[in-house]
Each structure stands twice: as C-alpha cells, then as structure tokens.
mmCIF file of C-alpha atoms in Angstrom:
data_model
loop_
_atom_site.group_PDB
_atom_site.id
_atom_site.type_symbol
_atom_site.label_atom_id
_atom_site.label_comp_id
_atom_site.label_asym_id
_atom_site.label_seq_id
_atom_site.Cartn_x
_atom_site.Cartn_y
_atom_site.Cartn_z
ATOM 1 C CA MET Q 1 0.000 0.000 0.000
ATOM 2 C CA LEU Q 2 1.118 3.589 -0.556
ATOM 3 C CA SER Q 3 2.012 5.255 2.733
ATOM 4 C CA ILE Q 4 0.343 8.313 4.221
ATOM 5 C CA SER Q 5 1.533 10.620 6.983
ATOM 6 C CA GLY Q 6 -1.235 12.426 8.800
ATOM 7 C CA CYS Q 7 -4.796 12.892 7.676
ATOM 8 C CA GLY Q 8 -6.707 15.478 5.678
ATOM 9 C CA LEU Q 9 -6.192 17.367 2.464
ATOM 10 C CA PHE Q 10 -3.447 19.690 1.409
ATOM 11 C CA THR Q 11 -1.922 21.086 -1.772
ATOM 12 C CA GLN Q 12 1.740 20.462 -2.312
ATOM 13 C CA GLY Q 13 4.199 22.958 -3.724
ATOM 14 C CA ASN Q 14 3.653 21.704 -7.252
ATOM 15 C CA ASP Q 15 -0.004 22.854 -7.025
ATOM 16 C CA LYS Q 16 -1.356 19.385 -7.750
ATOM 17 C CA GLU Q 17 -4.631 18.528 -6.088
ATOM 18 C CA THR Q 18 -4.156 15.898 -3.371
ATOM 19 C CA LEU Q 19 -6.717 13.131 -3.092
ATOM 20 C CA VAL Q 20 -7.009 10.704 -0.182
ATOM 21 C CA ILE Q 21 -8.418 7.248 -0.897
ATOM 22 C CA GLY Q 22 -9.748 5.320 2.081
ATOM 23 C CA ALA Q 23 -8.804 1.646 2.165
ATOM 24 C CA THR Q 24 -10.010 -1.058 4.512
ATOM 25 C CA PRO Q 25 -7.581 -3.952 5.115
ATOM 26 C CA TRP Q 26 -9.837 -6.371 3.214
ATOM 27 C CA SER Q 27 -8.231 -8.225 0.338
ATOM 28 C CA SER Q 28 -11.029 -7.064 -1.973
ATOM 29 C CA THR Q 29 -10.092 -3.423 -1.325
ATOM 30 C CA ILE Q 30 -6.364 -3.487 -1.995
ATOM 31 C CA PRO Q 31 -6.156 -4.150 -5.780
ATOM 32 C CA PRO Q 32 -8.808 -1.672 -6.985
ATOM 33 C CA THR Q 33 -7.609 1.013 -4.562
ATOM 34 C CA ASN Q 34 -4.034 0.799 -5.816
ATOM 35 C CA ILE Q 35 -5.067 0.666 -9.468
ATOM 36 C CA VAL Q 36 -7.339 3.709 -9.095
ATOM 37 C CA ALA Q 37 -4.574 5.575 -7.258
ATOM 38 C CA THR Q 38 -2.076 4.827 -10.014
ATOM 39 C CA ILE Q 39 -4.445 5.959 -12.775
ATOM 40 C CA LEU Q 40 -5.268 9.187 -10.926
ATOM 41 C CA GLU Q 41 -1.556 9.915 -10.534
ATOM 42 C CA GLU Q 42 -0.162 8.804 -13.874
ATOM 43 C CA HIS Q 43 -3.013 9.774 -16.213
ATOM 44 C CA LEU Q 44 -4.807 12.630 -14.446
ATOM 45 C CA ASP Q 45 -1.889 14.258 -12.616
ATOM 46 C CA TYR Q 46 -3.238 14.159 -9.060
ATOM 47 C CA ASP Q 47 -1.205 13.503 -5.942
ATOM 48 C CA VAL Q 48 -2.801 10.489 -4.262
ATOM 49 C CA GLN Q 49 -2.506 9.143 -0.752
ATOM 50 C CA ILE Q 50 -3.969 5.856 0.453
ATOM 51 C CA GLN Q 51 -5.101 5.812 4.051
ATOM 52 C CA GLU Q 52 -5.684 2.346 5.508
ATOM 53 C CA VAL Q 53 -8.315 2.444 8.249
ATOM 54 C CA ASP Q 54 -11.339 0.482 9.432
ATOM 55 C CA VAL Q 55 -14.550 0.765 7.467
ATOM 56 C CA GLY Q 56 -16.303 2.998 10.003
ATOM 57 C CA THR Q 57 -13.463 5.506 9.795
ATOM 58 C CA VAL Q 58 -13.681 5.448 5.995
ATOM 59 C CA TYR Q 59 -17.322 6.545 6.096
ATOM 60 C CA SER Q 60 -16.809 9.167 8.785
ATOM 61 C CA GLY Q 61 -13.783 10.454 6.826
ATOM 62 C CA LEU Q 62 -15.833 10.720 3.664
ATOM 63 C CA ALA Q 63 -18.441 12.690 5.607
ATOM 64 C CA THR Q 64 -15.911 15.156 7.035
ATOM 65 C CA GLY Q 65 -13.826 15.467 3.862
ATOM 66 C CA ASP Q 66 -10.712 13.904 5.397
ATOM 67 C CA ILE Q 67 -11.144 11.054 2.902
ATOM 68 C CA ASP Q 68 -12.087 11.786 -0.700
ATOM 69 C CA ILE Q 69 -12.726 8.394 -2.323
ATOM 70 C CA PHE Q 70 -13.686 4.837 -1.395
ATOM 71 C CA VAL Q 71 -13.945 2.107 -4.041
ATOM 72 C CA ASP Q 72 -15.191 -0.870 -1.992
ATOM 73 C CA ALA Q 73 -18.573 0.158 -0.582
ATOM 74 C CA TRP Q 74 -20.925 -2.831 -0.143
ATOM 75 C CA LEU Q 75 -24.433 -1.497 -0.536
ATOM 76 C CA PRO Q 76 -27.298 -1.410 0.139
ATOM 77 C CA ASN Q 77 -26.997 -4.013 2.920
ATOM 78 C CA MET Q 78 -23.559 -4.613 4.415
ATOM 79 C CA HIS Q 79 -22.654 -0.917 4.769
ATOM 80 C CA GLY Q 80 -26.221 0.343 4.925
ATOM 81 C CA ASN Q 81 -25.932 1.503 8.536
ATOM 82 C CA TYR Q 82 -22.984 3.754 7.641
ATOM 83 C CA MET Q 83 -24.893 5.339 4.793
ATOM 84 C CA GLN Q 84 -27.853 5.946 7.094
ATOM 85 C CA GLU Q 85 -25.536 7.867 9.416
ATOM 86 C CA TYR Q 86 -23.280 9.652 6.913
ATOM 87 C CA GLY Q 87 -24.963 9.324 3.519
ATOM 88 C CA ASP Q 88 -26.189 12.921 3.314
ATOM 89 C CA ARG Q 89 -22.529 14.015 3.143
ATOM 90 C CA ILE Q 90 -21.365 11.325 0.703
ATOM 91 C CA ASP Q 91 -21.909 11.023 -3.055
ATOM 92 C CA GLU Q 92 -22.486 7.631 -4.674
ATOM 93 C CA ILE Q 93 -20.557 7.869 -7.938
ATOM 94 C CA SER Q 94 -20.913 4.523 -9.722
ATOM 95 C CA VAL Q 95 -21.013 0.727 -9.424
ATOM 96 C CA SER Q 96 -17.753 -1.209 -9.713
ATOM 97 C CA TYR Q 97 -19.370 -4.623 -9.989
ATOM 98 C CA THR Q 98 -22.601 -6.374 -9.036
ATOM 99 C CA GLU Q 99 -21.131 -9.760 -8.123
ATOM 100 C CA GLY Q 100 -20.701 -9.043 -4.425
ATOM 101 C CA ILE Q 101 -22.305 -12.380 -3.592
ATOM 102 C CA LEU Q 102 -22.629 -14.317 -0.343
ATOM 103 C CA GLY Q 103 -23.940 -17.863 -0.078
ATOM 104 C CA TRP Q 104 -23.232 -21.569 -0.042
ATOM 105 C CA VAL Q 105 -20.983 -22.982 -2.743
ATOM 106 C CA VAL Q 106 -20.237 -26.431 -4.146
ATOM 107 C CA PRO Q 107 -18.002 -27.737 -6.944
ATOM 108 C CA THR Q 108 -19.307 -26.780 -10.378
ATOM 109 C CA ASP Q 109 -19.729 -30.416 -11.421
ATOM 110 C CA SER Q 110 -22.071 -31.210 -8.514
ATOM 111 C CA LYS Q 111 -25.614 -31.994 -9.635
ATOM 112 C CA VAL Q 112 -27.254 -30.002 -6.851
ATOM 113 C CA GLU Q 113 -28.363 -26.524 -7.948
ATOM 114 C CA SER Q 114 -30.520 -25.258 -5.083
ATOM 115 C CA ILE Q 115 -30.439 -25.149 -1.298
ATOM 116 C CA ALA Q 116 -33.942 -26.620 -1.408
ATOM 117 C CA GLU Q 117 -32.518 -29.842 -2.927
ATOM 118 C CA LEU Q 118 -29.769 -30.422 -0.359
ATOM 119 C CA ASN Q 119 -31.527 -33.078 1.708
ATOM 120 C CA ASP Q 120 -31.491 -35.272 -1.417
ATOM 121 C CA TYR Q 121 -27.696 -34.923 -1.604
ATOM 122 C CA ARG Q 122 -26.833 -35.363 2.053
ATOM 123 C CA ASP Q 123 -24.513 -38.308 1.421
ATOM 124 C CA GLU Q 124 -22.516 -36.345 -1.156
ATOM 125 C CA PHE Q 125 -21.618 -33.713 1.434
ATOM 126 C CA GLY Q 126 -21.540 -35.911 4.525
ATOM 127 C CA GLY Q 127 -24.348 -33.903 6.068
ATOM 128 C CA GLN Q 128 -22.016 -30.972 6.742
ATOM 129 C CA ILE Q 129 -21.747 -27.338 5.760
ATOM 130 C CA ILE Q 130 -18.201 -26.139 6.388
ATOM 131 C CA GLY Q 131 -18.338 -22.676 7.937
ATOM 132 C CA ILE Q 132 -16.171 -19.974 9.464
ATOM 133 C CA ASP Q 133 -16.025 -18.311 12.900
ATOM 134 C CA ALA Q 134 -19.176 -18.546 14.989
ATOM 135 C CA GLY Q 135 -19.753 -14.799 15.310
ATOM 136 C CA ALA Q 136 -19.777 -14.086 11.581
ATOM 137 C CA GLY Q 137 -23.004 -12.820 10.064
ATOM 138 C CA MET Q 138 -22.769 -15.504 7.379
ATOM 139 C CA MET Q 139 -22.909 -18.168 10.087
ATOM 140 C CA GLU Q 140 -26.053 -16.665 11.598
ATOM 141 C CA THR Q 141 -27.697 -16.558 8.177
ATOM 142 C CA SER Q 142 -26.564 -20.129 7.492
ATOM 143 C CA GLN Q 143 -28.228 -21.419 10.647
ATOM 144 C CA GLN Q 144 -31.382 -19.541 9.713
ATOM 145 C CA ILE Q 145 -31.283 -21.207 6.281
ATOM 146 C CA ILE Q 146 -30.893 -24.661 7.825
ATOM 147 C CA ASP Q 147 -34.000 -24.015 9.925
ATOM 148 C CA GLU Q 148 -36.071 -22.393 7.164
ATOM 149 C CA TYR Q 149 -35.351 -25.166 4.652
ATOM 150 C CA ASP Q 150 -35.544 -27.890 7.328
ATOM 151 C CA LEU Q 151 -32.154 -29.262 6.292
ATOM 152 C CA ASP Q 152 -30.648 -32.343 7.906
ATOM 153 C CA TYR Q 153 -27.185 -30.774 8.004
ATOM 154 C CA GLU Q 154 -24.657 -29.714 10.629
ATOM 155 C CA LEU Q 155 -23.042 -26.293 10.361
ATOM 156 C CA VAL Q 156 -19.356 -26.731 11.222
ATOM 157 C CA GLU Q 157 -17.710 -23.761 12.967
ATOM 158 C CA GLY Q 158 -14.084 -22.831 12.497
ATOM 159 C CA SER Q 159 -12.143 -20.090 10.781
ATOM 160 C CA GLU Q 160 -11.833 -18.985 7.177
ATOM 161 C CA TRP Q 161 -8.416 -20.603 6.975
ATOM 162 C CA ALA Q 162 -9.653 -23.855 8.536
ATOM 163 C CA MET Q 163 -12.578 -23.929 6.120
ATOM 164 C CA LEU Q 164 -10.356 -23.401 3.094
ATOM 165 C CA THR Q 165 -7.886 -26.015 4.326
ATOM 166 C CA GLU Q 166 -10.726 -28.544 4.469
ATOM 167 C CA VAL Q 167 -11.943 -27.466 1.029
ATOM 168 C CA SER Q 168 -8.453 -27.984 -0.408
ATOM 169 C CA ARG Q 169 -8.247 -31.416 1.216
ATOM 170 C CA GLN Q 170 -11.584 -32.503 -0.257
ATOM 171 C CA PHE Q 171 -10.725 -31.218 -3.733
ATOM 172 C CA ASP Q 172 -7.376 -33.050 -3.605
ATOM 173 C CA ARG Q 173 -9.246 -36.267 -2.788
ATOM 174 C CA GLY Q 174 -11.774 -35.716 -5.567
ATOM 175 C CA ASN Q 175 -14.635 -35.369 -3.079
ATOM 176 C CA SER Q 176 -17.509 -32.934 -3.111
ATOM 177 C CA VAL Q 177 -17.814 -30.293 -0.399
ATOM 178 C CA LEU Q 178 -20.418 -27.732 0.702
ATOM 179 C CA PHE Q 179 -19.149 -24.537 2.334
ATOM 180 C CA LEU Q 180 -19.593 -20.801 2.788
ATOM 181 C CA GLY Q 181 -18.451 -18.652 -0.108
ATOM 182 C CA TRP Q 182 -18.341 -15.030 -1.108
ATOM 183 C CA ARG Q 183 -17.097 -12.973 -3.999
ATOM 184 C CA PRO Q 184 -14.651 -11.492 -4.561
ATOM 185 C CA HIS Q 185 -12.359 -14.148 -3.077
ATOM 186 C CA TRP Q 186 -9.422 -16.142 -4.383
ATOM 187 C CA MET Q 187 -11.363 -19.382 -3.856
ATOM 188 C CA PHE Q 188 -13.133 -18.673 -7.163
ATOM 189 C CA ALA Q 189 -9.806 -18.248 -8.945
ATOM 190 C CA GLU Q 190 -8.403 -21.427 -7.409
ATOM 191 C CA TYR Q 191 -11.399 -23.802 -7.692
ATOM 192 C CA ASP Q 192 -14.340 -24.370 -10.050
ATOM 193 C CA LEU Q 193 -17.270 -23.370 -7.845
ATOM 194 C CA LYS Q 194 -20.896 -22.351 -8.118
ATOM 195 C CA PHE Q 195 -23.356 -20.749 -5.726
ATOM 196 C CA LEU Q 196 -26.462 -22.676 -4.791
ATOM 197 C CA GLU Q 197 -29.750 -20.983 -5.580
ATOM 198 C CA ASP Q 198 -31.692 -19.627 -2.601
ATOM 199 C CA PRO Q 199 -35.398 -19.710 -3.569
ATOM 200 C CA LYS Q 200 -36.453 -18.115 -0.261
ATOM 201 C CA GLY Q 201 -34.077 -15.194 -0.717
ATOM 202 C CA LEU Q 202 -32.501 -15.400 2.730
ATOM 203 C CA TRP Q 203 -29.086 -14.294 1.460
ATOM 204 C CA GLN Q 204 -29.027 -10.494 1.050
ATOM 205 C CA GLN Q 205 -26.881 -9.519 -1.926
ATOM 206 C CA ASP Q 206 -24.961 -6.302 -2.449
ATOM 207 C CA GLU Q 207 -23.221 -4.479 -5.239
ATOM 208 C CA VAL Q 208 -19.877 -2.741 -4.821
ATOM 209 C CA ARG Q 209 -20.047 1.011 -5.349
ATOM 210 C CA ASN Q 210 -17.601 3.914 -5.581
ATOM 211 C CA LEU Q 211 -18.114 6.785 -3.141
ATOM 212 C CA ALA Q 212 -16.765 10.331 -2.884
ATOM 213 C CA THR Q 213 -16.972 13.100 -0.333
ATOM 214 C CA LYS Q 214 -19.496 15.837 -1.109
ATOM 215 C CA GLY Q 215 -18.026 18.557 -3.294
ATOM 216 C CA LEU Q 216 -15.285 16.467 -4.876
ATOM 217 C CA ALA Q 217 -16.838 16.927 -8.320
ATOM 218 C CA GLU Q 218 -16.181 20.670 -8.054
ATOM 219 C CA ARG Q 219 -12.679 20.336 -6.656
ATOM 220 C CA ALA Q 220 -11.484 17.387 -8.759
ATOM 221 C CA PRO Q 221 -13.890 17.030 -11.710
ATOM 222 C CA GLU Q 222 -11.630 14.775 -13.780
ATOM 223 C CA ALA Q 223 -11.232 12.360 -10.867
ATOM 224 C CA VAL Q 224 -14.997 12.068 -10.457
ATOM 225 C CA ALA Q 225 -15.501 11.729 -14.217
ATOM 226 C CA PHE Q 226 -13.030 8.835 -14.189
ATOM 227 C CA LEU Q 227 -14.706 7.196 -11.180
ATOM 228 C CA LYS Q 228 -18.038 7.298 -12.998
ATOM 229 C CA ASN Q 229 -16.454 5.038 -15.620
ATOM 230 C CA TRP Q 230 -14.298 2.933 -13.278
ATOM 231 C CA GLN Q 231 -14.740 -0.814 -13.598
ATOM 232 C CA MET Q 232 -12.668 -3.904 -12.886
ATOM 233 C CA PRO Q 233 -13.716 -7.417 -13.910
ATOM 234 C CA ILE Q 234 -14.259 -9.490 -10.776
ATOM 235 C CA ASP Q 235 -12.286 -12.384 -12.286
ATOM 236 C CA ASP Q 236 -9.244 -10.087 -12.527
ATOM 237 C CA LEU Q 237 -9.743 -8.968 -8.939
ATOM 238 C CA GLU Q 238 -9.962 -12.525 -7.640
ATOM 239 C CA ASP Q 239 -6.856 -13.544 -9.542
ATOM 240 C CA MET Q 240 -4.928 -10.646 -8.015
ATOM 241 C CA ILE Q 241 -6.174 -11.573 -4.539
ATOM 242 C CA ARG Q 242 -5.111 -15.177 -5.109
ATOM 243 C CA ARG Q 243 -1.635 -14.128 -6.220
ATOM 244 C CA MET Q 244 -1.269 -11.751 -3.267
ATOM 245 C CA GLU Q 245 -2.436 -14.199 -0.636
ATOM 246 C CA LEU Q 246 -1.271 -17.560 -1.955
ATOM 247 C CA GLU Q 247 1.835 -16.609 -3.932
ATOM 248 C CA ASN Q 248 2.909 -13.527 -1.945
ATOM 249 C CA GLU Q 249 3.248 -11.407 -5.076
ATOM 250 C CA ASP Q 250 3.826 -7.685 -4.629
ATOM 251 C CA ILE Q 251 0.797 -5.456 -5.193
ATOM 252 C CA ASP Q 252 2.842 -2.903 -7.162
ATOM 253 C CA VAL Q 253 3.909 -5.599 -9.624
ATOM 254 C CA LEU Q 254 0.342 -6.840 -9.984
ATOM 255 C CA VAL Q 255 -0.980 -3.319 -10.560
ATOM 256 C CA ALA Q 256 1.611 -2.591 -13.247
ATOM 257 C CA GLU Q 257 0.791 -5.877 -14.976
ATOM 258 C CA TRP Q 258 -2.971 -5.217 -14.896
ATOM 259 C CA LEU Q 259 -2.556 -1.702 -16.285
ATOM 260 C CA GLN Q 260 -0.383 -2.968 -19.124
ATOM 261 C CA GLU Q 261 -2.825 -5.732 -20.019
ATOM 262 C CA ASN Q 262 -5.852 -3.437 -19.823
ATOM 263 C CA GLU Q 263 -4.484 -0.311 -21.476
ATOM 264 C CA SER Q 264 -7.449 0.059 -23.817
ATOM 265 C CA LEU Q 265 -9.937 -0.353 -20.959
ATOM 266 C CA VAL Q 266 -8.144 2.342 -18.977
ATOM 267 C CA GLN Q 267 -8.270 4.713 -21.945
ATOM 268 C CA GLU Q 268 -12.024 4.147 -22.198
ATOM 269 C CA MET Q 269 -12.466 5.038 -18.530
ATOM 270 C CA LEU Q 270 -10.508 8.266 -18.660
ATOM 271 C CA PRO Q 271 -12.490 11.530 -19.036
#
C-alpha cells in the first residue's frame, strides 16, 4: 500500500490537487484502490494518498472530507448503517461490480443446484456445511437457512483458513464439499465453484459502489468523471487476490501488470 503521513487534504508545492483514498484492510479493497490511485496519478496528474483504516473511519472520513474516495462500498446491505448515518454528506458515484455475492458454494460439477434440494444430496456432502467463525453474520444466516429449509445438516464452525484447508483437502481427494463462499475471493480463482440458488431469498446480496466526499466533483472534476467510468472485472480482482495471498506477489507488480494488459480499458475510462 502507498504510505500516508497524517490525515486530511493539502496542496503540495507543485499545485497538484491531493486526493485521499480510504482503504479497509480487506483483500477485496487493496487491488482496486491501488489501481485507481495509479491511474489518478499517472493519467490525471493528481497527488494520491492511500489511508488504511477500518470501514467505520472510511465513512466518517468521507463525511468530514478527510477522505475523498472509497472504491469498496458494499451497498445497500452490508454498509447500509454507515450510509444511514453519513450518507447525506457522501456522493455515490458509480457501481464497480454487481457480483458481491454471499452464499453456499459447491463444486461446479455437482448436480445439486438449489439449497432446497440439499436433503437429497446429504450423502454427497456428509451432512455438513463447512463454515467460518461462529460470530460471523454468514454463520447466523446459514443457521437460519438450515431451519427455514428444514435441512438435515450440521453447520461446522471454524475459521476462514480452517474452512479453506478442508476445502483444499476434499478437492485433492476428488470429493464434493459444501461450504460458505463469497465474492470477490481467491477461492473462485483457485477452484471451479458455483453458488447454490436460494429460492427463499434469505441471502441479502450487495453491489460494490464507488463513493466520494461531497463537493469532490467541483474540486477534482476529472477524478470524479473517471470514477463514474471505473470498472474492474471481478475475475481479474480474484486472480490478483489469489496471487497476493497464496503466492505472496507484490501489489505494485500486480498493478503494473494489470494496467499494461488493460491499457485500452483504462483509456475508455478516462475523461
């Protein structure tokens, strides 16, 4: 990540406008934040700082003007409470992608397509849904789904890493496995997976949006014009996350590679 000293906006001696991009420590935030920062600097001649903070601080910073841009807002559900509190001082600029999906996943070649069918496939999955830590919202929703669909399954608690270790073990053995999944995540770049349909609509789905502090369009119109066009294919994002987390590749190298491979797309996004 680019480093930042202090907080707030200032204009350096070269009279370039300085923009602060808020970044949560989530893996889904790091690639698009660094790509957007690089484009703003190299193509639109802004000075850009990336400030890594928790998500609540991102929204309060957008409201006060201490943070200018955020490119990983999960709305309308996951971050809805922040927008209720701060939304009157934040502009929603555009949608990055609509595949911000939560749910249960299985190997693509499994015959089961819907949560409603799972009792007929209990033997395939050993009657287990491999989950993450007990306090996670996805675990609460999963237990609700088990009850609502009257499923004869056990929800196994653990951690994300423990879940993915078990998934890897089952794939290596050629077995099927049922577990919690979400996008973007490197699991979709590493394995052939599909989400199970949820006919009762118990999983609330979000889209990922780009936000800006109020008034940024007047102060940095080219930046906002670019953000209105900003897009990144989720498959590219998941591949970058996989290479960061599994292969320990440097984010700067990955950003440079993506920009080179997507030069025409970048030109289309520029104002």
